[in-house]
Amino acid sequence: MRGLLLPLVSALALTFAGMAGAQEIDWKKVDAALGKTGAVQGSVHRYGLPRSDLHVTVDGVTIKPALALGGWVAFAPTHADAMLMGDVVLTETEIKPVMAKLLEGGVEITALHNHLLRANPPTYYMHVGGHGDPVKMAQTIRAALALSKTPLEAGQAAPPPAANVDLPTAQIDEIMGVKGQANGGVYQFGVPRKDPITEGGMAVAGAMGSANAINFQPTGGGKAAITGDFVVTGEEVNPLIRTLRENGIEVTAIHSHMLTEQPRVFFVHFWANDDAVKLAKGLRAALDKTAVAKG
C-alpha cells in the first residue's frame, strides 16, 4: 500500500508546489518584461515569439509561422520561482549574439539545431531553459532577442480567433484520434505522451514542449505540408522513423531539446507535402509506435 501511495504523494506535492508558486509570481511583471501577455494553460504561462518577419520556403512551399517558425518561451511556477523552457527561431547570423546575451543573463542553452531541411534561408532553433526569477529570465530573453530581428511588439501571445483551413479537418481528426486546432492558417495537433516527463523533479507540461506536435499547412488540392516533432524514448526512435519513411514522410532531424529530463526523450522532426488524408494515416501509424495517451 505504501508503494502505491508514494507516487500519489509526490504528484500532489508537485501540484501544490505549482499552485503555491503561481500565487507568488506577479505575472503582470513577467508580461511587462517580455512586452507580451502570456497564454495561460493550467499553471503554465506561454509566450509566442513567431518569426513573422521571415520569408522561408521549403521545396517551393512558403512556410507560415505557425507551421515551423513559431518560437516560444514558457514559465511554470515552482515553490518560489519558475522553470523556463523555450525554443527561439534564429537565422545563422543571429545565433552568436543571442546565445551570448542569454548566457550572460543566466539562461541556459539546452540545444541548437535545425528542424527543417532545404529551408531557404536556413533557420535554426535554439532551445532554452532555466530556473529562477521569471521576471529576470524574461528580461534576459527580451534583451537577447532584441539582438535578432524577432518581432517583439507588445500584444497578446494568444493567436487570433482561428479561421478555417482548406483541409478535410473532421476526417483528419478522426484518423488522428485527436481533435486539432486551426491557428494562423495551419491545422495543429498536440498529442501528449502516456507517462509524464519530469526535469529537476518537476513534471514538464505539454505547454512546456513535452507533447508530440503535428502541423498541417494546406498547399492546395487537398494537399498539405506537414512538419512538427515526435517525442520518443530511445527504443521508440527507429520503429517510428521506419514507419514515417514507409508512409512517404521524410525524417529531417533527430535530437534532444532538454538536458536532464526523465525518462530520456528524443525529438524526431519530419516533413512531407502530399495528400493530407494520406499523410494523416501515416502520422497516426507513426504515433502508434510510441507510448501516447489514449483518448
GROMACS .gro file of C-alpha atoms in nm:
model
  295
    1MET     CA    1   0.000   0.000   0.000
    2ARG     CA    2   0.282   0.237   0.088
    3GLY     CA    3   0.437   0.184  -0.256
    4LEU     CA    4   0.110   0.291  -0.418
    5LEU     CA    5   0.081   0.600  -0.201
    6LEU     CA    6   0.430   0.737  -0.268
    7PRO     CA    7   0.370   0.832  -0.636
    8LEU     CA    8   0.039   0.993  -0.536
    9VAL     CA    9   0.203   1.193  -0.258
   10SER     CA   10   0.479   1.302  -0.498
   11ALA     CA   11   0.229   1.408  -0.763
   12LEU     CA   12   0.026   1.604  -0.508
   13ALA     CA   13   0.342   1.774  -0.381
   14LEU     CA   14   0.427   1.887  -0.735
   15THR     CA   15   0.071   2.014  -0.785
   16PHE     CA   16   0.063   2.209  -0.459
   17ALA     CA   17   0.413   2.347  -0.525
   18GLY     CA   18   0.296   2.471  -0.863
   19MET     CA   19  -0.015   2.626  -0.711
   20ALA     CA   20   0.190   2.800  -0.442
   21GLY     CA   21   0.438   2.930  -0.697
   22ALA     CA   22   0.157   3.051  -0.923
   23GLN     CA   23   0.017   3.259  -0.636
   24GLU     CA   24   0.355   3.415  -0.553
   25ILE     CA   25   0.458   3.515  -0.907
   26ASP     CA   26   0.341   3.852  -1.033
   27TRP     CA   27   0.268   3.751  -1.392
   28LYS     CA   28   0.196   4.111  -1.494
   29LYS     CA   29   0.564   4.186  -1.432
   30VAL     CA   30   0.664   3.888  -1.648
   31ASP     CA   31   0.429   4.012  -1.922
   32ALA     CA   32   0.581   4.360  -1.898
   33ALA     CA   33   0.935   4.221  -1.917
   34LEU     CA   34   0.856   4.034  -2.240
   35GLY     CA   35   0.624   4.301  -2.378
   36LYS     CA   36   0.353   4.040  -2.433
   37THR     CA   37   0.064   3.882  -2.245
   38GLY     CA   38   0.113   3.509  -2.192
   39ALA     CA   39  -0.140   3.247  -2.290
   40VAL     CA   40  -0.228   3.057  -1.970
   41GLN     CA   41  -0.253   2.678  -1.993
   42GLY     CA   42  -0.306   2.533  -1.646
   43SER     CA   43  -0.031   2.689  -1.435
   44VAL     CA   44   0.195   2.749  -1.737
   45HIS     CA   45   0.232   3.095  -1.893
   46ARG     CA   46   0.343   3.061  -2.255
   47TYR     CA   47   0.457   3.346  -2.480
   48GLY     CA   48   0.458   3.319  -2.858
   49LEU     CA   49   0.759   3.457  -3.047
   50PRO     CA   50   0.678   3.380  -3.412
   51ARG     CA   51   0.923   3.483  -3.682
   52SER     CA   52   0.661   3.660  -3.890
   53ASP     CA   53   0.943   3.875  -4.031
   54LEU     CA   54   1.100   3.584  -4.218
   55HIS     CA   55   1.006   3.460  -4.566
   56VAL     CA   56   1.116   3.096  -4.563
   57THR     CA   57   1.045   2.835  -4.829
   58VAL     CA   58   1.097   2.458  -4.832
   59ASP     CA   59   1.062   2.275  -5.164
   60GLY     CA   60   0.869   2.572  -5.302
   61VAL     CA   61   0.627   2.591  -5.007
   62THR     CA   62   0.617   2.924  -4.823
   63ILE     CA   63   0.628   2.835  -4.453
   64LYS     CA   64   0.368   3.003  -4.232
   65PRO     CA   65   0.498   3.097  -3.885
   66ALA     CA   66   0.252   2.854  -3.721
   67LEU     CA   67   0.389   2.564  -3.927
   68ALA     CA   68   0.757   2.580  -3.832
   69LEU     CA   69   0.863   2.933  -3.733
   70GLY     CA   70   0.670   2.968  -3.409
   71GLY     CA   71   0.927   3.046  -3.142
   72TRP     CA   72   0.806   3.050  -2.782
   73VAL     CA   73   0.906   3.056  -2.416
   74ALA     CA   74   0.703   2.921  -2.124
   75PHE     CA   75   0.724   2.951  -1.747
   76ALA     CA   76   0.589   2.701  -1.494
   77PRO     CA   77   0.580   2.800  -1.125
   78THR     CA   78   0.782   2.601  -0.872
   79HIS     CA   79   0.800   2.661  -0.494
   80ALA     CA   80   0.910   3.024  -0.506
   81ASP     CA   81   1.030   3.085  -0.860
   82ALA     CA   82   0.976   2.932  -1.203
   83MET     CA   83   1.104   2.678  -1.451
   84LEU     CA   84   1.171   2.814  -1.800
   85MET     CA   85   1.167   2.626  -2.129
   86GLY     CA   86   1.152   2.758  -2.480
   87ASP     CA   87   1.251   2.740  -2.844
   88VAL     CA   88   1.351   3.053  -3.035
   89VAL     CA   89   1.389   3.066  -3.413
   90LEU     CA   90   1.704   3.233  -3.545
   91THR     CA   91   1.895   3.295  -3.864
   92GLU     CA   92   2.260   3.193  -3.879
   93THR     CA   93   2.399   3.539  -3.809
   94GLU     CA   94   2.171   3.585  -3.507
   95ILE     CA   95   2.291   3.275  -3.321
   96LYS     CA   96   2.615   3.412  -3.173
   97PRO     CA   97   2.486   3.742  -3.026
   98VAL     CA   98   2.163   3.590  -2.894
   99MET     CA   99   2.346   3.300  -2.729
  100ALA     CA  100   2.599   3.533  -2.567
  101LYS     CA  101   2.328   3.755  -2.418
  102LEU     CA  102   2.128   3.458  -2.288
  103LEU     CA  103   2.432   3.305  -2.118
  104GLU     CA  104   2.531   3.643  -1.975
  105GLY     CA  105   2.187   3.666  -1.812
  106GLY     CA  106   2.195   3.314  -1.669
  107VAL     CA  107   1.958   3.146  -1.916
  108GLU     CA  108   2.078   2.800  -2.022
  109ILE     CA  109   2.114   2.683  -2.381
  110THR     CA  110   1.981   2.326  -2.398
  111ALA     CA  111   2.001   2.261  -2.775
  112LEU     CA  112   2.084   2.426  -3.108
  113HIS     CA  113   1.995   2.261  -3.436
  114ASN     CA  114   1.782   2.254  -3.749
  115HIS     CA  115   1.423   2.130  -3.768
  116LEU     CA  116   1.386   2.161  -4.145
  117LEU     CA  117   1.599   2.061  -4.443
  118ARG     CA  118   1.641   2.269  -4.760
  119ALA     CA  119   1.495   2.578  -4.589
  120ASN     CA  120   1.569   2.897  -4.781
  121PRO     CA  121   1.700   3.089  -4.595
  122PRO     CA  122   1.816   2.832  -4.339
  123THR     CA  123   1.662   2.861  -3.993
  124TYR     CA  124   1.796   2.734  -3.662
  125TYR     CA  125   1.625   2.655  -3.335
  126MET     CA  126   1.782   2.748  -3.003
  127HIS     CA  127   1.620   2.574  -2.707
  128VAL     CA  128   1.650   2.747  -2.373
  129GLY     CA  129   1.590   2.653  -2.011
  130GLY     CA  130   1.639   2.776  -1.659
  131HIS     CA  131   1.516   2.801  -1.303
  132GLY     CA  132   1.485   3.127  -1.111
  133ASP     CA  133   1.311   3.461  -1.102
  134PRO     CA  134   1.076   3.462  -1.403
  135VAL     CA  135   1.094   3.839  -1.438
  136LYS     CA  136   1.474   3.835  -1.462
  137MET     CA  137   1.468   3.543  -1.708
  138ALA     CA  138   1.205   3.724  -1.918
  139GLN     CA  139   1.419   4.039  -1.921
  140THR     CA  140   1.719   3.836  -2.038
  141ILE     CA  141   1.518   3.671  -2.315
  142ARG     CA  142   1.388   4.004  -2.441
  143ALA     CA  143   1.736   4.161  -2.432
  144ALA     CA  144   1.877   3.862  -2.623
  145LEU     CA  145   1.606   3.857  -2.889
  146ALA     CA  146   1.646   4.232  -2.936
  147LEU     CA  147   1.980   4.137  -3.095
  148SER     CA  148   1.784   3.944  -3.360
  149LYS     CA  149   1.504   4.059  -3.588
  150THR     CA  150   1.243   3.865  -3.389
  151PRO     CA  151   0.929   4.084  -3.372
  152LEU     CA  152   0.887   4.194  -3.010
  153GLU     CA  153   0.600   4.438  -3.040
  154ALA     CA  154   0.358   4.444  -2.748
  155GLY     CA  155   0.041   4.240  -2.778
  156GLN     CA  156  -0.133   3.919  -2.694
  157ALA     CA  157   0.067   3.597  -2.730
  158ALA     CA  158  -0.252   3.402  -2.790
  159PRO     CA  159  -0.347   3.359  -3.158
  160PRO     CA  160  -0.647   3.545  -3.303
  161PRO     CA  161  -0.975   3.356  -3.347
  162ALA     CA  162  -0.898   3.054  -3.562
  163ALA     CA  163  -1.001   3.068  -3.926
  164ASN     CA  164  -1.095   2.756  -4.113
  165VAL     CA  165  -0.819   2.589  -4.311
  166ASP     CA  166  -0.872   2.440  -4.655
  167LEU     CA  167  -0.846   2.078  -4.544
  168PRO     CA  168  -1.092   1.798  -4.452
  169THR     CA  169  -1.027   1.862  -4.083
  170ALA     CA  170  -1.308   1.640  -3.950
  171GLN     CA  171  -1.168   1.344  -4.145
  172ILE     CA  172  -0.814   1.421  -4.031
  173ASP     CA  173  -0.933   1.444  -3.668
  174GLU     CA  174  -1.096   1.103  -3.698
  175ILE     CA  175  -0.780   0.947  -3.842
  176MET     CA  176  -0.554   1.108  -3.585
  177GLY     CA  177  -0.784   1.019  -3.297
  178VAL     CA  178  -0.735   1.370  -3.157
  179LYS     CA  179  -0.910   1.697  -3.233
  180GLY     CA  180  -0.687   1.954  -3.399
  181GLN     CA  181  -0.700   2.332  -3.382
  182ALA     CA  182  -0.666   2.595  -3.654
  183ASN     CA  183  -0.402   2.859  -3.586
  184GLY     CA  184  -0.265   3.110  -3.833
  185GLY     CA  185  -0.374   2.913  -4.140
  186VAL     CA  186  -0.227   2.587  -4.001
  187TYR     CA  187  -0.410   2.288  -3.850
  188GLN     CA  188  -0.226   2.179  -3.536
  189PHE     CA  189  -0.226   1.875  -3.307
  190GLY     CA  190  -0.071   1.833  -2.964
  191VAL     CA  191  -0.063   1.469  -2.856
  192PRO     CA  192   0.073   1.405  -2.505
  193ARG     CA  193   0.274   1.101  -2.409
  194LYS     CA  194   0.112   0.844  -2.180
  195ASP     CA  195   0.363   0.888  -1.898
  196PRO     CA  196   0.479   1.229  -1.772
  197ILE     CA  197   0.824   1.366  -1.842
  198THR     CA  198   0.999   1.529  -1.548
  199GLU     CA  199   1.301   1.756  -1.516
  200GLY     CA  200   1.450   1.855  -1.185
  201GLY     CA  201   1.176   1.659  -1.012
  202MET     CA  202   0.904   1.867  -1.178
  203ALA     CA  203   0.652   1.746  -1.436
  204VAL     CA  204   0.704   1.904  -1.779
  205ALA     CA  205   0.361   2.001  -1.912
  206GLY     CA  206   0.268   1.975  -2.278
  207ALA     CA  207   0.271   2.356  -2.297
  208MET     CA  208   0.639   2.339  -2.197
  209GLY     CA  209   0.720   2.130  -2.507
  210SER     CA  210   0.668   1.770  -2.394
  211ALA     CA  211   0.382   1.679  -2.631
  212ASN     CA  212   0.404   1.546  -2.986
  213ALA     CA  213   0.347   1.843  -3.220
  214ILE     CA  214   0.197   1.780  -3.564
  215ASN     CA  215   0.110   2.062  -3.806
  216PHE     CA  216  -0.072   2.064  -4.142
  217GLN     CA  217  -0.047   2.364  -4.377
  218PRO     CA  218  -0.276   2.348  -4.683
  219THR     CA  219  -0.092   2.363  -5.015
  220GLY     CA  220  -0.394   2.328  -5.247
  221GLY     CA  221  -0.597   2.046  -5.398
  222GLY     CA  222  -0.637   1.859  -5.071
  223LYS     CA  223  -0.263   1.851  -5.013
  224ALA     CA  224  -0.076   1.971  -4.708
  225ALA     CA  225   0.278   2.036  -4.598
  226ILE     CA  226   0.336   1.868  -4.263
  227THR     CA  227   0.603   1.915  -4.002
  228GLY     CA  228   0.648   1.905  -3.627
  229ASP     CA  229   0.814   1.665  -3.388
  230PHE     CA  230   0.751   1.336  -3.213
  231VAL     CA  231   0.864   1.299  -2.852
  232VAL     CA  232   1.000   0.946  -2.808
  233THR     CA  233   1.219   0.730  -2.590
  234GLY     CA  234   1.533   0.573  -2.732
  235GLU     CA  235   1.375   0.236  -2.810
  236GLU     CA  236   1.093   0.409  -2.999
  237VAL     CA  237   1.315   0.610  -3.234
  238ASN     CA  238   1.382   0.353  -3.506
  239PRO     CA  239   1.034   0.192  -3.519
  240LEU     CA  240   0.897   0.545  -3.554
  241ILE     CA  241   1.130   0.660  -3.831
  242ARG     CA  242   1.080   0.337  -4.025
  243THR     CA  243   0.704   0.390  -4.014
  244LEU     CA  244   0.735   0.754  -4.122
  245ARG     CA  245   0.956   0.661  -4.418
  246GLU     CA  246   0.725   0.375  -4.520
  247ASN     CA  247   0.446   0.633  -4.543
  248GLY     CA  248   0.641   0.880  -4.757
  249ILE     CA  249   0.728   1.114  -4.470
  250GLU     CA  250   1.085   1.241  -4.457
  251VAL     CA  251   1.277   1.245  -4.128
  252THR     CA  252   1.461   1.578  -4.106
  253ALA     CA  253   1.621   1.576  -3.758
  254ILE     CA  254   1.665   1.356  -3.450
  255HIS     CA  255   1.796   1.522  -3.137
  256SER     CA  256   1.734   1.629  -2.777
  257HIS     CA  257   1.567   1.951  -2.659
  258MET     CA  258   1.630   1.915  -2.284
  259LEU     CA  259   1.932   1.816  -2.074
  260THR     CA  260   1.827   1.625  -1.761
  261GLU     CA  261   1.474   1.501  -1.831
  262GLN     CA  262   1.344   1.166  -1.712
  263PRO     CA  263   1.284   0.945  -1.896
  264ARG     CA  264   1.537   1.049  -2.159
  265VAL     CA  265   1.348   1.152  -2.473
  266PHE     CA  266   1.438   1.245  -2.829
  267PHE     CA  267   1.259   1.471  -3.075
  268VAL     CA  268   1.207   1.339  -3.427
  269HIS     CA  269   1.123   1.610  -3.683
  270PHE     CA  270   0.961   1.534  -4.018
  271TRP     CA  271   0.844   1.684  -4.347
  272ALA     CA  272   0.619   1.595  -4.640
  273ASN     CA  273   0.391   1.770  -4.888
  274ASP     CA  274   0.123   1.532  -5.016
  275ASP     CA  275  -0.242   1.436  -4.986
  276ALA     CA  276  -0.346   1.544  -4.636
  277VAL     CA  277  -0.560   1.238  -4.560
  278LYS     CA  278  -0.283   1.003  -4.674
  279LEU     CA  279  -0.032   1.185  -4.456
  280ALA     CA  280  -0.267   1.177  -4.156
  281LYS     CA  281  -0.286   0.798  -4.186
  282GLY     CA  282   0.094   0.778  -4.194
  283LEU     CA  283   0.128   1.006  -3.892
  284ARG     CA  284  -0.128   0.803  -3.696
  285ALA     CA  285   0.061   0.484  -3.780
  286ALA     CA  286   0.378   0.651  -3.651
  287LEU     CA  287   0.209   0.764  -3.329
  288ASP     CA  288   0.101   0.404  -3.272
  289LYS     CA  289   0.469   0.309  -3.248
  290THR     CA  290   0.504   0.532  -2.940
  291ALA     CA  291   0.354   0.547  -2.592
  292VAL     CA  292   0.096   0.822  -2.640
  293ALA     CA  293  -0.200   0.899  -2.416
  294LYS     CA  294  -0.525   0.740  -2.530
  295GLY     CA  295  -0.841   0.937  -2.589
   0.00000   0.00000   0.00000
